[in-house]
Amino acid sequence: MSEDNSENSVGSPEGSKEMNSTENHKSAEWESQPDSQPRSNESQPSNSDPDKSDSSDTPSVYDNKEKGNELFSKGDIDGAIEKWSKSINSLSYILNKSKAENNSVTEDSLTEYTKMYVTLCSNLSLAFLKKEDFTKCKEYCQYVLMYDEKNLKAHLRIVQADIKLKNLDNALSNCEKGLKLNPEDNELKGLKTVINDLLKKQKKVDAVFARKVFKKIEPDPRTAPDPFEELKKTKFYRINYAIYMMYLRLFLIIKFGWDYFKRGVLFSFDYYSKVSSRLRRFFSKSKQD
């Protein structure tokens, strides 16, 4: 089965027969089976290929790939990674050899090798995602996108790996790249919503943390303390300030009369309440932002 026919399921690469319909509907993440391509006579180069080294490498590529699929389905992820890695090494040798001027690799064989390389990289990205090695997962997704830039599974896995690594800015950027190439995909849209929510929460947490840090910052010991600020902390200053305010009120009462003093006090309270209400509205709005 070709890769294009199974792009609907994100975590289940092409040709996976083990996945049931519930898994396909529930999640297109990584809880699925690896990609598999049928090993048909048409898809393999024949033994009459002039380049015998390519022909000898091809069976081992298919064998290791199929063994990797079996191990993965049994839950042996490390074993599957080992087998798929061997297949990729063999394919890399063949693909590099095909770049030489006097190579005997046909176009059909080269296309088949490239498809298998993409499939194996997709499988390895899935395996590393299950192992929670998110950096390796992203690495193999990038290999997939080198040959198939619209590969939905690769885009989804990169975004999921970035979220797990808490690289939310990268996750949002990669999600937007995926949406440009797959604008109708609901999973990418859902991931974008999740990322935006996480970014908002992160900004709030960062703001609270910054306020706490600034409160704990002590003054620079190299800076001379303000003598007036030191004086204001003393009990002597507070008592004298209270006496001063009492005499000031008495002076205002004697000078202007009790009525004027009372009006002034009421006016100051009214003015203070208006200012304080405006300040409260301002700070509540800034907190919401």
mmCIF file with all atom_site columns, N, CA and C in Angstrom, residues 51-118:
data_model
loop_
_atom_site.group_PDB
_atom_site.id
_atom_site.type_symbol
_atom_site.label_atom_id
_atom_site.label_alt_id
_atom_site.label_comp_id
_atom_site.label_asym_id
_atom_site.label_entity_id
_atom_site.label_seq_id
_atom_site.pdbx_PDB_ins_code
_atom_site.Cartn_x
_atom_site.Cartn_y
_atom_site.Cartn_z
_atom_site.occupancy
_atom_site.B_iso_or_equiv
_atom_site.pdbx_formal_charge
_atom_site.auth_seq_id
_atom_site.auth_comp_id
_atom_site.auth_asym_id
_atom_site.auth_atom_id
_atom_site.pdbx_PDB_model_num
ATOM 1   N N  . ASP A 1 51  ? 23.423 -4.056 -11.247 1.00 0.00 ? 51  ASP A N  1
ATOM 2   C CA . ASP A 1 51  ? 24.185 -3.747 -10.039 1.00 0.00 ? 51  ASP A CA 1
ATOM 3   C C  . ASP A 1 51  ? 23.861 -4.794 -8.983  1.00 0.00 ? 51  ASP A C  1
ATOM 4   N N  . LYS A 1 52  ? 24.716 -5.790 -8.831  1.00 0.00 ? 52  LYS A N  1
ATOM 5   C CA . LYS A 1 52  ? 24.418 -6.911 -7.946  1.00 0.00 ? 52  LYS A CA 1
ATOM 6   C C  . LYS A 1 52  ? 24.440 -6.511 -6.484  1.00 0.00 ? 52  LYS A C  1
ATOM 7   N N  . SER A 1 53  ? 25.211 -5.484 -6.144  1.00 0.00 ? 53  SER A N  1
ATOM 8   C CA . SER A 1 53  ? 25.272 -5.068 -4.746  1.00 0.00 ? 53  SER A CA 1
ATOM 9   C C  . SER A 1 53  ? 23.935 -4.523 -4.290  1.00 0.00 ? 53  SER A C  1
ATOM 10  N N  . ASP A 1 54  ? 23.245 -3.791 -5.182  1.00 0.00 ? 54  ASP A N  1
ATOM 11  C CA . ASP A 1 54  ? 21.931 -3.270 -4.842  1.00 0.00 ? 54  ASP A CA 1
ATOM 12  C C  . ASP A 1 54  ? 20.948 -4.410 -4.633  1.00 0.00 ? 54  ASP A C  1
ATOM 13  N N  . SER A 1 55  ? 21.026 -5.414 -5.506  1.00 0.00 ? 55  SER A N  1
ATOM 14  C CA . SER A 1 55  ? 20.100 -6.528 -5.406  1.00 0.00 ? 55  SER A CA 1
ATOM 15  C C  . SER A 1 55  ? 20.318 -7.303 -4.119  1.00 0.00 ? 55  SER A C  1
ATOM 16  N N  . SER A 1 56  ? 21.581 -7.452 -3.725  1.00 0.00 ? 56  SER A N  1
ATOM 17  C CA . SER A 1 56  ? 21.859 -8.203 -2.506  1.00 0.00 ? 56  SER A CA 1
ATOM 18  C C  . SER A 1 56  ? 21.437 -7.438 -1.268  1.00 0.00 ? 56  SER A C  1
ATOM 19  N N  . ASP A 1 57  ? 21.476 -6.101 -1.338  1.00 0.00 ? 57  ASP A N  1
ATOM 20  C CA . ASP A 1 57  ? 21.072 -5.297 -0.190  1.00 0.00 ? 57  ASP A CA 1
ATOM 21  C C  . ASP A 1 57  ? 19.561 -5.260 -0.021  1.00 0.00 ? 57  ASP A C  1
ATOM 22  N N  . THR A 1 58  ? 18.827 -5.339 -1.130  1.00 0.00 ? 58  THR A N  1
ATOM 23  C CA . THR A 1 58  ? 17.387 -5.141 -1.086  1.00 0.00 ? 58  THR A CA 1
ATOM 24  C C  . THR A 1 58  ? 16.650 -6.153 -0.208  1.00 0.00 ? 58  THR A C  1
ATOM 25  N N  . PRO A 1 59  ? 16.940 -7.464 -0.306  1.00 0.00 ? 59  PRO A N  1
ATOM 26  C CA . PRO A 1 59  ? 16.224 -8.406 0.573   1.00 0.00 ? 59  PRO A CA 1
ATOM 27  C C  . PRO A 1 59  ? 16.416 -8.097 2.050   1.00 0.00 ? 59  PRO A C  1
ATOM 28  N N  . SER A 1 60  ? 17.648 -7.737 2.440   1.00 0.00 ? 60  SER A N  1
ATOM 29  C CA . SER A 1 60  ? 17.881 -7.436 3.857   1.00 0.00 ? 60  SER A CA 1
ATOM 30  C C  . SER A 1 60  ? 17.105 -6.203 4.285   1.00 0.00 ? 60  SER A C  1
ATOM 31  N N  . VAL A 1 61  ? 16.952 -5.241 3.370   1.00 0.00 ? 61  VAL A N  1
ATOM 32  C CA . VAL A 1 61  ? 16.173 -4.042 3.678   1.00 0.00 ? 61  VAL A CA 1
ATOM 33  C C  . VAL A 1 61  ? 14.733 -4.422 3.989   1.00 0.00 ? 61  VAL A C  1
ATOM 34  N N  . TYR A 1 62  ? 14.137 -5.237 3.116   1.00 0.00 ? 62  TYR A N  1
ATOM 35  C CA . TYR A 1 62  ? 12.749 -5.652 3.324   1.00 0.00 ? 62  TYR A CA 1
ATOM 36  C C  . TYR A 1 62  ? 12.610 -6.540 4.558   1.00 0.00 ? 62  TYR A C  1
ATOM 37  N N  . ASP A 1 63  ? 13.559 -7.459 4.730   1.00 0.00 ? 63  ASP A N  1
ATOM 38  C CA . ASP A 1 63  ? 13.476 -8.379 5.872   1.00 0.00 ? 63  ASP A CA 1
ATOM 39  C C  . ASP A 1 63  ? 13.543 -7.625 7.192   1.00 0.00 ? 63  ASP A C  1
ATOM 40  N N  . ASN A 1 64  ? 14.512 -6.719 7.310   1.00 0.00 ? 64  ASN A N  1
ATOM 41  C CA . ASN A 1 64  ? 14.651 -5.951 8.549   1.00 0.00 ? 64  ASN A CA 1
ATOM 42  C C  . ASN A 1 64  ? 13.435 -5.068 8.797   1.00 0.00 ? 64  ASN A C  1
ATOM 43  N N  . LYS A 1 65  ? 12.882 -4.541 7.700   1.00 0.00 ? 65  LYS A N  1
ATOM 44  C CA . LYS A 1 65  ? 11.703 -3.683 7.837   1.00 0.00 ? 65  LYS A CA 1
ATOM 45  C C  . LYS A 1 65  ? 10.518 -4.487 8.376   1.00 0.00 ? 65  LYS A C  1
ATOM 46  N N  . GLU A 1 66  ? 10.290 -5.671 7.794   1.00 0.00 ? 66  GLU A N  1
ATOM 47  C CA . GLU A 1 66  ? 9.170  -6.504 8.237   1.00 0.00 ? 66  GLU A CA 1
ATOM 48  C C  . GLU A 1 66  ? 9.384  -7.023 9.661   1.00 0.00 ? 66  GLU A C  1
ATOM 49  N N  . LYS A 1 67  ? 10.627 -7.379 9.984   1.00 0.00 ? 67  LYS A N  1
ATOM 50  C CA . LYS A 1 67  ? 10.919 -7.827 11.352  1.00 0.00 ? 67  LYS A CA 1
ATOM 51  C C  . LYS A 1 67  ? 10.694 -6.691 12.348  1.00 0.00 ? 67  LYS A C  1
ATOM 52  N N  . GLY A 1 68  ? 11.063 -5.482 11.930  1.00 0.00 ? 68  GLY A N  1
ATOM 53  C CA . GLY A 1 68  ? 10.826 -4.314 12.777  1.00 0.00 ? 68  GLY A CA 1
ATOM 54  C C  . GLY A 1 68  ? 9.345  -4.091 13.025  1.00 0.00 ? 68  GLY A C  1
ATOM 55  N N  . ASN A 1 69  ? 8.534  -4.276 11.979  1.00 0.00 ? 69  ASN A N  1
ATOM 56  C CA . ASN A 1 69  ? 7.081  -4.133 12.133  1.00 0.00 ? 69  ASN A CA 1
ATOM 57  C C  . ASN A 1 69  ? 6.522  -5.164 13.123  1.00 0.00 ? 69  ASN A C  1
ATOM 58  N N  . GLU A 1 70  ? 7.017  -6.400 13.008  1.00 0.00 ? 70  GLU A N  1
ATOM 59  C CA . GLU A 1 70  ? 6.547  -7.459 13.916  1.00 0.00 ? 70  GLU A CA 1
ATOM 60  C C  . GLU A 1 70  ? 6.930  -7.145 15.366  1.00 0.00 ? 70  GLU A C  1
ATOM 61  N N  . LEU A 1 71  ? 8.177  -6.720 15.562  1.00 0.00 ? 71  LEU A N  1
ATOM 62  C CA . LEU A 1 71  ? 8.636  -6.403 16.918  1.00 0.00 ? 71  LEU A CA 1
ATOM 63  C C  . LEU A 1 71  ? 7.851  -5.232 17.506  1.00 0.00 ? 71  LEU A C  1
ATOM 64  N N  . PHE A 1 72  ? 7.563  -4.249 16.658  1.00 0.00 ? 72  PHE A N  1
ATOM 65  C CA . PHE A 1 72  ? 6.817  -3.081 17.128  1.00 0.00 ? 72  PHE A CA 1
ATOM 66  C C  . PHE A 1 72  ? 5.414  -3.478 17.568  1.00 0.00 ? 72  PHE A C  1
ATOM 67  N N  . SER A 1 73  ? 4.769  -4.346 16.783  1.00 0.00 ? 73  SER A N  1
ATOM 68  C CA . SER A 1 73  ? 3.409  -4.780 17.120  1.00 0.00 ? 73  SER A CA 1
ATOM 69  C C  . SER A 1 73  ? 3.385  -5.595 18.414  1.00 0.00 ? 73  SER A C  1
ATOM 70  N N  . LYS A 1 74  ? 4.525  -6.220 18.762  1.00 0.00 ? 74  LYS A N  1
ATOM 71  C CA . LYS A 1 74  ? 4.622  -6.984 20.009  1.00 0.00 ? 74  LYS A CA 1
ATOM 72  C C  . LYS A 1 74  ? 5.030  -6.111 21.189  1.00 0.00 ? 74  LYS A C  1
ATOM 73  N N  . GLY A 1 75  ? 5.318  -4.845 20.923  1.00 0.00 ? 75  GLY A N  1
ATOM 74  C CA . GLY A 1 75  ? 5.701  -3.934 22.002  1.00 0.00 ? 75  GLY A CA 1
ATOM 75  C C  . GLY A 1 75  ? 7.193  -3.804 22.212  1.00 0.00 ? 75  GLY A C  1
ATOM 76  N N  . ASP A 1 76  ? 7.993  -4.474 21.379  1.00 0.00 ? 76  ASP A N  1
ATOM 77  C CA . ASP A 1 76  ? 9.456  -4.378 21.494  1.00 0.00 ? 76  ASP A CA 1
ATOM 78  C C  . ASP A 1 76  ? 9.934  -3.198 20.646  1.00 0.00 ? 76  ASP A C  1
ATOM 79  N N  . ILE A 1 77  ? 9.837  -2.006 21.215  1.00 0.00 ? 77  ILE A N  1
ATOM 80  C CA . ILE A 1 77  ? 10.160 -0.796 20.455  1.00 0.00 ? 77  ILE A CA 1
ATOM 81  C C  . ILE A 1 77  ? 11.652 -0.708 20.166  1.00 0.00 ? 77  ILE A C  1
ATOM 82  N N  . ASP A 1 78  ? 12.482 -1.068 21.149  1.00 0.00 ? 78  ASP A N  1
ATOM 83  C CA . ASP A 1 78  ? 13.936 -1.010 20.941  1.00 0.00 ? 78  ASP A CA 1
ATOM 84  C C  . ASP A 1 78  ? 14.370 -1.966 19.834  1.00 0.00 ? 78  ASP A C  1
ATOM 85  N N  . GLY A 1 79  ? 13.783 -3.162 19.829  1.00 0.00 ? 79  GLY A N  1
ATOM 86  C CA . GLY A 1 79  ? 14.103 -4.115 18.772  1.00 0.00 ? 79  GLY A CA 1
ATOM 87  C C  . GLY A 1 79  ? 13.671 -3.611 17.407  1.00 0.00 ? 79  GLY A C  1
ATOM 88  N N  . ALA A 1 80  ? 12.494 -2.988 17.351  1.00 0.00 ? 80  ALA A N  1
ATOM 89  C CA . ALA A 1 80  ? 12.007 -2.437 16.083  1.00 0.00 ? 80  ALA A CA 1
ATOM 90  C C  . ALA A 1 80  ? 12.929 -1.326 15.590  1.00 0.00 ? 80  ALA A C  1
ATOM 91  N N  . ILE A 1 81  ? 13.359 -0.470 16.502  1.00 0.00 ? 81  ILE A N  1
ATOM 92  C CA . ILE A 1 81  ? 14.272 0.621  16.120  1.00 0.00 ? 81  ILE A CA 1
ATOM 93  C C  . ILE A 1 81  ? 15.562 0.061  15.542  1.00 0.00 ? 81  ILE A C  1
ATOM 94  N N  . GLU A 1 82  ? 16.068 -1.012 16.152  1.00 0.00 ? 82  GLU A N  1
ATOM 95  C CA . GLU A 1 82  ? 17.317 -1.620 15.666  1.00 0.00 ? 82  GLU A CA 1
ATOM 96  C C  . GLU A 1 82  ? 17.153 -2.148 14.242  1.00 0.00 ? 82  GLU A C  1
ATOM 97  N N  . LYS A 1 83  ? 16.056 -2.856 13.982  1.00 0.00 ? 83  LYS A N  1
ATOM 98  C CA . LYS A 1 83  ? 15.827 -3.425 12.647  1.00 0.00 ? 83  LYS A CA 1
ATOM 99  C C  . LYS A 1 83  ? 15.602 -2.325 11.608  1.00 0.00 ? 83  LYS A C  1
ATOM 100 N N  . TRP A 1 84  ? 14.777 -1.336 11.946  1.00 0.00 ? 84  TRP A N  1
ATOM 101 C CA . TRP A 1 84  ? 14.509 -0.261 10.991  1.00 0.00 ? 84  TRP A CA 1
ATOM 102 C C  . TRP A 1 84  ? 15.767 0.554  10.704  1.00 0.00 ? 84  TRP A C  1
ATOM 103 N N  . SER A 1 85  ? 16.598 0.728  11.719  1.00 0.00 ? 85  SER A N  1
ATOM 104 C CA . SER A 1 85  ? 17.845 1.480  11.519  1.00 0.00 ? 85  SER A CA 1
ATOM 105 C C  . SER A 1 85  ? 18.767 0.744  10.552  1.00 0.00 ? 85  SER A C  1
ATOM 106 N N  . LYS A 1 86  ? 18.807 -0.593 10.651  1.00 0.00 ? 86  LYS A N  1
ATOM 107 C CA . LYS A 1 86  ? 19.616 -1.373 9.708   1.00 0.00 ? 86  LYS A CA 1
ATOM 108 C C  . LYS A 1 86  ? 19.094 -1.199 8.285   1.00 0.00 ? 86  LYS A C  1
ATOM 109 N N  . SER A 1 87  ? 17.775 -1.211 8.128   1.00 0.00 ? 87  SER A N  1
ATOM 110 C CA . SER A 1 87  ? 17.188 -1.011 6.798   1.00 0.00 ? 87  SER A CA 1
ATOM 111 C C  . SER A 1 87  ? 17.548 0.358  6.248   1.00 0.00 ? 87  SER A C  1
ATOM 112 N N  . ILE A 1 88  ? 17.482 1.376  7.108   1.00 0.00 ? 88  ILE A N  1
ATOM 113 C CA . ILE A 1 88  ? 17.798 2.734  6.659   1.00 0.00 ? 88  ILE A CA 1
ATOM 114 C C  . ILE A 1 88  ? 19.262 2.839  6.253   1.00 0.00 ? 88  ILE A C  1
ATOM 115 N N  . ASN A 1 89  ? 20.156 2.174  6.990   1.00 0.00 ? 89  ASN A N  1
ATOM 116 C CA . ASN A 1 89  ? 21.575 2.209  6.627   1.00 0.00 ? 89  ASN A CA 1
ATOM 117 C C  . ASN A 1 89  ? 21.803 1.600  5.249   1.00 0.00 ? 89  ASN A C  1
ATOM 118 N N  . SER A 1 90  ? 21.128 0.477  4.982   1.00 0.00 ? 90  SER A N  1
ATOM 119 C CA . SER A 1 90  ? 21.257 -0.158 3.664   1.00 0.00 ? 90  SER A CA 1
ATOM 120 C C  . SER A 1 90  ? 20.689 0.737  2.574   1.00 0.00 ? 90  SER A C  1
ATOM 121 N N  . LEU A 1 91  ? 19.527 1.339  2.844   1.00 0.00 ? 91  LEU A N  1
ATOM 122 C CA . LEU A 1 91  ? 18.917 2.228  1.851   1.00 0.00 ? 91  LEU A CA 1
ATOM 123 C C  . LEU A 1 91  ? 19.777 3.459  1.601   1.00 0.00 ? 91  LEU A C  1
ATOM 124 N N  . SER A 1 92  ? 20.369 3.992  2.652   1.00 0.00 ? 92  SER A N  1
ATOM 125 C CA . SER A 1 92  ? 21.224 5.173  2.490   1.00 0.00 ? 92  SER A CA 1
ATOM 126 C C  . SER A 1 92  ? 22.396 4.855  1.572   1.00 0.00 ? 92  SER A C  1
ATOM 127 N N  . TYR A 1 93  ? 22.952 3.651  1.714   1.00 0.00 ? 93  TYR A N  1
ATOM 128 C CA . TYR A 1 93  ? 24.055 3.230  0.846   1.00 0.00 ? 93  TYR A CA 1
ATOM 129 C C  . TYR A 1 93  ? 23.597 3.178  -0.611  1.00 0.00 ? 93  TYR A C  1
ATOM 130 N N  . ILE A 1 94  ? 22.421 2.588  -0.830  1.00 0.00 ? 94  ILE A N  1
ATOM 131 C CA . ILE A 1 94  ? 21.906 2.467  -2.201  1.00 0.00 ? 94  ILE A CA 1
ATOM 132 C C  . ILE A 1 94  ? 21.587 3.840  -2.782  1.00 0.00 ? 94  ILE A C  1
ATOM 133 N N  . LEU A 1 95  ? 20.930 4.696  -1.992  1.00 0.00 ? 95  LEU A N  1
ATOM 134 C CA . LEU A 1 95  ? 20.549 6.023  -2.484  1.00 0.00 ? 95  LEU A CA 1
ATOM 135 C C  . LEU A 1 95  ? 21.777 6.881  -2.764  1.00 0.00 ? 95  LEU A C  1
ATOM 136 N N  . ASN A 1 96  ? 22.786 6.775  -1.931  1.00 0.00 ? 96  ASN A N  1
ATOM 137 C CA . ASN A 1 96  ? 24.019 7.527  -2.187  1.00 0.00 ? 96  ASN A CA 1
ATOM 138 C C  . ASN A 1 96  ? 24.714 7.027  -3.446  1.00 0.00 ? 96  ASN A C  1
ATOM 139 N N  . LYS A 1 97  ? 24.667 5.720  -3.656  1.00 0.00 ? 97  LYS A N  1
ATOM 140 C CA . LYS A 1 97  ? 25.283 5.140  -4.843  1.00 0.00 ? 97  LYS A CA 1
ATOM 141 C C  . LYS A 1 97  ? 24.544 5.571  -6.106  1.00 0.00 ? 97  LYS A C  1
ATOM 142 N N  . SER A 1 98  ? 23.242 5.794  -5.978  1.00 0.00 ? 98  SER A N  1
ATOM 143 C CA . SER A 1 98  ? 22.448 6.191  -7.150  1.00 0.00 ? 98  SER A CA 1
ATOM 144 C C  . SER A 1 98  ? 22.794 7.594  -7.635  1.00 0.00 ? 98  SER A C  1
ATOM 145 N N  . LYS A 1 99  ? 23.472 8.374  -6.789  1.00 0.00 ? 99  LYS A N  1
ATOM 146 C CA . LYS A 1 99  ? 23.847 9.736  -7.187  1.00 0.00 ? 99  LYS A CA 1
ATOM 147 C C  . LYS A 1 99  ? 25.088 9.764  -8.075  1.00 0.00 ? 99  LYS A C  1
ATOM 148 N N  . ALA A 1 100 ? 25.791 8.648  -8.145  1.00 0.00 ? 100 ALA A N  1
ATOM 149 C CA . ALA A 1 100 ? 26.985 8.586  -8.990  1.00 0.00 ? 100 ALA A CA 1
ATOM 150 C C  . ALA A 1 100 ? 26.592 8.644  -10.461 1.00 0.00 ? 100 ALA A C  1
ATOM 151 N N  . GLU A 1 101 ? 27.519 9.108  -11.283 1.00 0.00 ? 101 GLU A N  1
ATOM 152 C CA . GLU A 1 101 ? 27.215 9.285  -12.715 1.00 0.00 ? 101 GLU A CA 1
ATOM 153 C C  . GLU A 1 101 ? 26.941 7.945  -13.388 1.00 0.00 ? 101 GLU A C  1
ATOM 154 N N  . ASN A 1 102 ? 27.795 6.972  -13.170 1.00 0.00 ? 102 ASN A N  1
ATOM 155 C CA . ASN A 1 102 ? 27.638 5.670  -13.827 1.00 0.00 ? 102 ASN A CA 1
ATOM 156 C C  . ASN A 1 102 ? 26.946 4.677  -12.889 1.00 0.00 ? 102 ASN A C  1
ATOM 157 N N  . ASN A 1 103 ? 25.738 5.022  -12.460 1.00 0.00 ? 103 ASN A N  1
ATOM 158 C CA . ASN A 1 103 ? 25.001 4.110  -11.591 1.00 0.00 ? 103 ASN A CA 1
ATOM 159 C C  . ASN A 1 103 ? 24.001 3.308  -12.414 1.00 0.00 ? 103 ASN A C  1
ATOM 160 N N  . SER A 1 104 ? 23.671 2.139  -11.899 1.00 0.00 ? 104 SER A N  1
ATOM 161 C CA . SER A 1 104 ? 22.772 1.244  -12.632 1.00 0.00 ? 104 SER A CA 1
ATOM 162 C C  . SER A 1 104 ? 21.390 1.163  -11.996 1.00 0.00 ? 104 SER A C  1
ATOM 163 N N  . VAL A 1 105 ? 21.084 2.085  -11.086 1.00 0.00 ? 105 VAL A N  1
ATOM 164 C CA . VAL A 1 105 ? 19.780 2.073  -10.429 1.00 0.00 ? 105 VAL A CA 1
ATOM 165 C C  . VAL A 1 105 ? 18.746 2.710  -11.347 1.00 0.00 ? 105 VAL A C  1
ATOM 166 N N  . THR A 1 106 ? 17.672 1.993  -11.633 1.00 0.00 ? 106 THR A N  1
ATOM 167 C CA . THR A 1 106 ? 16.633 2.517  -12.517 1.00 0.00 ? 106 THR A CA 1
ATOM 168 C C  . THR A 1 106 ? 15.770 3.537  -11.780 1.00 0.00 ? 106 THR A C  1
ATOM 169 N N  . GLU A 1 107 ? 15.022 4.317  -12.552 1.00 0.00 ? 107 GLU A N  1
ATOM 170 C CA . GLU A 1 107 ? 14.138 5.333  -11.965 1.00 0.00 ? 107 GLU A CA 1
ATOM 171 C C  . GLU A 1 107 ? 13.068 4.693  -11.087 1.00 0.00 ? 107 GLU A C  1
ATOM 172 N N  . ASP A 1 108 ? 12.519 3.566  -11.561 1.00 0.00 ? 108 ASP A N  1
ATOM 173 C CA . ASP A 1 108 ? 11.485 2.882  -10.775 1.00 0.00 ? 108 ASP A CA 1
ATOM 174 C C  . ASP A 1 108 ? 12.046 2.384  -9.446  1.00 0.00 ? 108 ASP A C  1
ATOM 175 N N  . SER A 1 109 ? 13.254 1.822  -9.502  1.00 0.00 ? 109 SER A N  1
ATOM 176 C CA . SER A 1 109 ? 13.873 1.332  -8.266  1.00 0.00 ? 109 SER A CA 1
ATOM 177 C C  . SER A 1 109 ? 14.175 2.480  -7.320  1.00 0.00 ? 109 SER A C  1
ATOM 178 N N  . LEU A 1 110 ? 14.665 3.589  -7.885  1.00 0.00 ? 110 LEU A N  1
ATOM 179 C CA . LEU A 1 110 ? 14.997 4.749  -7.055  1.00 0.00 ? 110 LEU A CA 1
ATOM 180 C C  . LEU A 1 110 ? 13.750 5.307  -6.370  1.00 0.00 ? 110 LEU A C  1
ATOM 181 N N  . THR A 1 111 ? 12.635 5.349  -7.114  1.00 0.00 ? 111 THR A N  1
ATOM 182 C CA . THR A 1 111 ? 11.371 5.818  -6.532  1.00 0.00 ? 111 THR A CA 1
ATOM 183 C C  . THR A 1 111 ? 10.926 4.908  -5.394  1.00 0.00 ? 111 THR A C  1
ATOM 184 N N  . GLU A 1 112 ? 11.059 3.590  -5.617  1.00 0.00 ? 112 GLU A N  1
ATOM 185 C CA . GLU A 1 112 ? 10.658 2.623  -4.589  1.00 0.00 ? 112 GLU A CA 1
ATOM 186 C C  . GLU A 1 112 ? 11.548 2.732  -3.356  1.00 0.00 ? 112 GLU A C  1
ATOM 187 N N  . TYR A 1 113 ? 12.853 2.898  -3.572  1.00 0.00 ? 113 TYR A N  1
ATOM 188 C CA . TYR A 1 113 ? 13.774 3.037  -2.441  1.00 0.00 ? 113 TYR A CA 1
ATOM 189 C C  . TYR A 1 113 ? 13.467 4.301  -1.641  1.00 0.00 ? 113 TYR A C  1
ATOM 190 N N  . THR A 1 114 ? 13.156 5.372  -2.356  1.00 0.00 ? 114 THR A N  1
ATOM 191 C CA . THR A 1 114 ? 12.861 6.641  -1.677  1.00 0.00 ? 114 THR A CA 1
ATOM 192 C C  . THR A 1 114 ? 11.589 6.519  -0.839  1.00 0.00 ? 114 THR A C  1
ATOM 193 N N  . LYS A 1 115 ? 10.566 5.882  -1.406  1.00 0.00 ? 115 LYS A N  1
ATOM 194 C CA . LYS A 1 115 ? 9.318  5.678  -0.652  1.00 0.00 ? 115 LYS A CA 1
ATOM 195 C C  . LYS A 1 115 ? 9.569  4.859  0.612   1.00 0.00 ? 115 LYS A C  1
ATOM 196 N N  . MET A 1 116 ? 10.395 3.824  0.469   1.00 0.00 ? 116 MET A N  1
ATOM 197 C CA . MET A 1 116 ? 10.677 2.988  1.629   1.00 0.00 ? 116 MET A CA 1
ATOM 198 C C  . MET A 1 116 ? 11.480 3.765  2.677   1.00 0.00 ? 116 MET A C  1
ATOM 199 N N  . TYR A 1 117 ? 12.388 4.610  2.218   1.00 0.00 ? 117 TYR A N  1
ATOM 200 C CA . TYR A 1 117 ? 13.179 5.431  3.143   1.00 0.00 ? 117 TYR A CA 1
ATOM 201 C C  . TYR A 1 117 ? 12.263 6.351  3.948   1.00 0.00 ? 117 TYR A C  1
ATOM 202 N N  . VAL A 1 118 ? 11.294 6.979  3.261   1.00 0.00 ? 118 VAL A N  1
ATOM 203 C CA . VAL A 1 118 ? 10.334 7.856  3.937   1.00 0.00 ? 118 VAL A CA 1
ATOM 204 C C  . VAL A 1 118 ? 9.504  7.058  4.944   1.00 0.00 ? 118 VAL A C  1
#
